[in-house]
Every structure is written in structure tokens, then in C-alpha cells.
Coordinates of C-alpha atoms in Angstrom, one line a residue:
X1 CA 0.0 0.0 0.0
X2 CA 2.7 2.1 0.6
X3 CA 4.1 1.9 -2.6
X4 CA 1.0 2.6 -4.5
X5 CA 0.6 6.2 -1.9
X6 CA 4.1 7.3 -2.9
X7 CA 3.3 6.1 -6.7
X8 CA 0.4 8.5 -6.5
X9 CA 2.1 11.3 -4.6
X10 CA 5.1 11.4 -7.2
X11 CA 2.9 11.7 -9.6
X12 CA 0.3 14.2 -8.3
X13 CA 4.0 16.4 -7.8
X14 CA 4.8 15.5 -11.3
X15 CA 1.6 16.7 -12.9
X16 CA 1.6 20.0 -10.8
X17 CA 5.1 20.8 -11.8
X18 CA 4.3 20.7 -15.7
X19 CA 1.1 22.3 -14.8
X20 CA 2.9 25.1 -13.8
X21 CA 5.8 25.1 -16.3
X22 CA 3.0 24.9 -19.0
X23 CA 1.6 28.2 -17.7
X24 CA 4.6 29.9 -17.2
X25 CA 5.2 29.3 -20.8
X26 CA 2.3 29.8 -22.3
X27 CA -0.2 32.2 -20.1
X28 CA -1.5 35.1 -21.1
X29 CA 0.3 38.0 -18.1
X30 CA -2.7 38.7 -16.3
X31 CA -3.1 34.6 -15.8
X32 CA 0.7 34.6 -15.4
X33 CA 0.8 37.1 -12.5
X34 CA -2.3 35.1 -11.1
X35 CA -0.2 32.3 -10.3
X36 CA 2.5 33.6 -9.5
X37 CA 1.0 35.5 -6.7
X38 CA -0.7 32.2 -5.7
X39 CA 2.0 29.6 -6.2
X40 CA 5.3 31.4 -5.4
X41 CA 4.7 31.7 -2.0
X42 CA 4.2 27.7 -1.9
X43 CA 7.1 27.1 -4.1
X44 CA 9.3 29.0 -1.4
X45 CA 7.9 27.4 1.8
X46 CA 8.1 24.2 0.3
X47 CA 11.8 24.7 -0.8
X48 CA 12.6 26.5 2.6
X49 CA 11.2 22.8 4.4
X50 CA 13.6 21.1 2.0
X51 CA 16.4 23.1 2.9
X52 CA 15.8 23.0 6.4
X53 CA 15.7 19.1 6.8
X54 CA 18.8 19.3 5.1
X55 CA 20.7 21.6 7.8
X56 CA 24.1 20.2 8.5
X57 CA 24.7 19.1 11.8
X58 CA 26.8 20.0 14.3
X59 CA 29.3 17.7 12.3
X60 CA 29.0 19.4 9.3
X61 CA 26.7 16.3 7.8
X62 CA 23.2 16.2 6.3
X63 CA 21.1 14.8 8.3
X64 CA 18.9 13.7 5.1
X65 CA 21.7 12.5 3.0
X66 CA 23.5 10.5 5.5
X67 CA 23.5 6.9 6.2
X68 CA 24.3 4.6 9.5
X69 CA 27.4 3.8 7.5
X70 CA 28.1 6.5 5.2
X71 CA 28.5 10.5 6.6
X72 CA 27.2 13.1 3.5
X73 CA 28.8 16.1 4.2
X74 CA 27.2 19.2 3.3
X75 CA 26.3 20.9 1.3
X76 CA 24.6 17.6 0.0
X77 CA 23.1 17.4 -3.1
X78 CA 20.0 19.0 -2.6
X79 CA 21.7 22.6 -1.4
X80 CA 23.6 21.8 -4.2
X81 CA 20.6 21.8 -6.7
X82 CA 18.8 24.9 -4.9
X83 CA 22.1 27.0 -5.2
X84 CA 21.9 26.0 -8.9
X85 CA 18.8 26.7 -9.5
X86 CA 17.7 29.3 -6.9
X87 CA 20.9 31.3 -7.0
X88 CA 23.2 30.6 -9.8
X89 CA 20.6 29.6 -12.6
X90 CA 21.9 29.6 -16.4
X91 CA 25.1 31.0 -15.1
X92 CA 26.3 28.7 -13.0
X93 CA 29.9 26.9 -14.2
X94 CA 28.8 23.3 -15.6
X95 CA 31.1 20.9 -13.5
X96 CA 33.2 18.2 -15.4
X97 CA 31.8 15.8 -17.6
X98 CA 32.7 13.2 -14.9
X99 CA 31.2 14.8 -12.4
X100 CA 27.5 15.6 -13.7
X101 CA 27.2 11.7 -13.9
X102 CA 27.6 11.6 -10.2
X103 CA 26.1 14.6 -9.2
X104 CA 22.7 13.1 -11.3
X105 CA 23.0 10.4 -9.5
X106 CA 23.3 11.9 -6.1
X107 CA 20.3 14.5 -7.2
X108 CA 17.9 11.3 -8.0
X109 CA 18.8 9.7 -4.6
X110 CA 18.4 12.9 -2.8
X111 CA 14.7 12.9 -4.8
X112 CA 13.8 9.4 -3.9
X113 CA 14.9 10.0 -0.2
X114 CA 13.0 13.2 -0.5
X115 CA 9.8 11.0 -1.4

């Protein structure tokens, strides 16, 4: 049963997200401010509840990220992907080609912990 809750929760999230990316694309302004006065406010709590579960420590670790036998030390991969997409955006240095495999990887584990 669990399984089939968090299958429906991902995907409610999913849907909402390219409801939203289809009307910042393609709304008329009036519409466009609409939702933005409605859903930015959401969009920031729900990041700032994100963020906060993924405080360091008094070690320096993420409480999130880490395992019983692994330590992740911050910033872990989610205040990597805010910073990048929050802060830096399109301007942001791409890291190495062999690190963007692992930081993809650490970005859908941080997800599927996150769910």
C-alpha cells in the first residue's frame, strides 16, 4: 500500500510541476501574474522545508543524505541543486563531464529519499 501512496504522490508532484511550467510558458500576463502571486509563496515554503531538513549538523553532515554507515557532508546534493537553480541559474559553471554523472545520481537519490 505504501508503494502505490508514494506512486500517487510522485505523480500528483509531477503533474503539478508541468502544470505550472506549462503556464509559465504559455499564459496570457494577467493569468501569469495570477499564479505567481498564488504559487510562489508555496514554491518558497516548500523549498525552505527542503532546505531546512537538510541543515548540517553539528558535524558538518546532512542529516537527510547520510546513512548509518556513510557521513554526507554538506552541502549535499539537494543545497547543491537549490544554489543552482535558486541562485546561480543559467550561469552557473557546468562541472566536469565526470562529475555531472555523479552529481545526477546523487540529485535522484536525494529525490527518492526526499519522497
Amino acid at each position: 500500500m505504501d508503494e502505490i501512496l508514494g506512486q500517487v504522490l510522485r505523480n500528483a508532484v509531477w503533474e503539478r510541476l508541468d502544470l505550472l511550467t506549462e503556464l509559465a510558458n504559455e499564459a496570457d500576463a494577467p493569468s501569469l501574474l495570477s499564479v505567481a502571486r498564488s504559487e510562489l509563496p508555496r514554491l518558497t515554503e516548500g523549498w525552505r522545508a527542503l532546505l531546512a531538513a537538510h541543515e548540517p549538523d553539528e558535524k558538518g553532515n546532512c542529516p537527510e543524505c547520510s546513512g548509518r554507515w556513510r557521513q554526507q557532508k554538506s552541502p549535499c546534493a539537494v543545497w547543491r541543486a537549490a544554489y543552482e537553480h535558486l541562485v546561480a541559474g543559467g550561469l552557473a559553471p557546468r562541472p566536469a563531464r565526470h562529475l555531472r554523472s555523479a552529481m545526477t545520481r546523487a540529485r535522484r537519490g536525494a529525490v527518492a529519499r526526499a519522497h
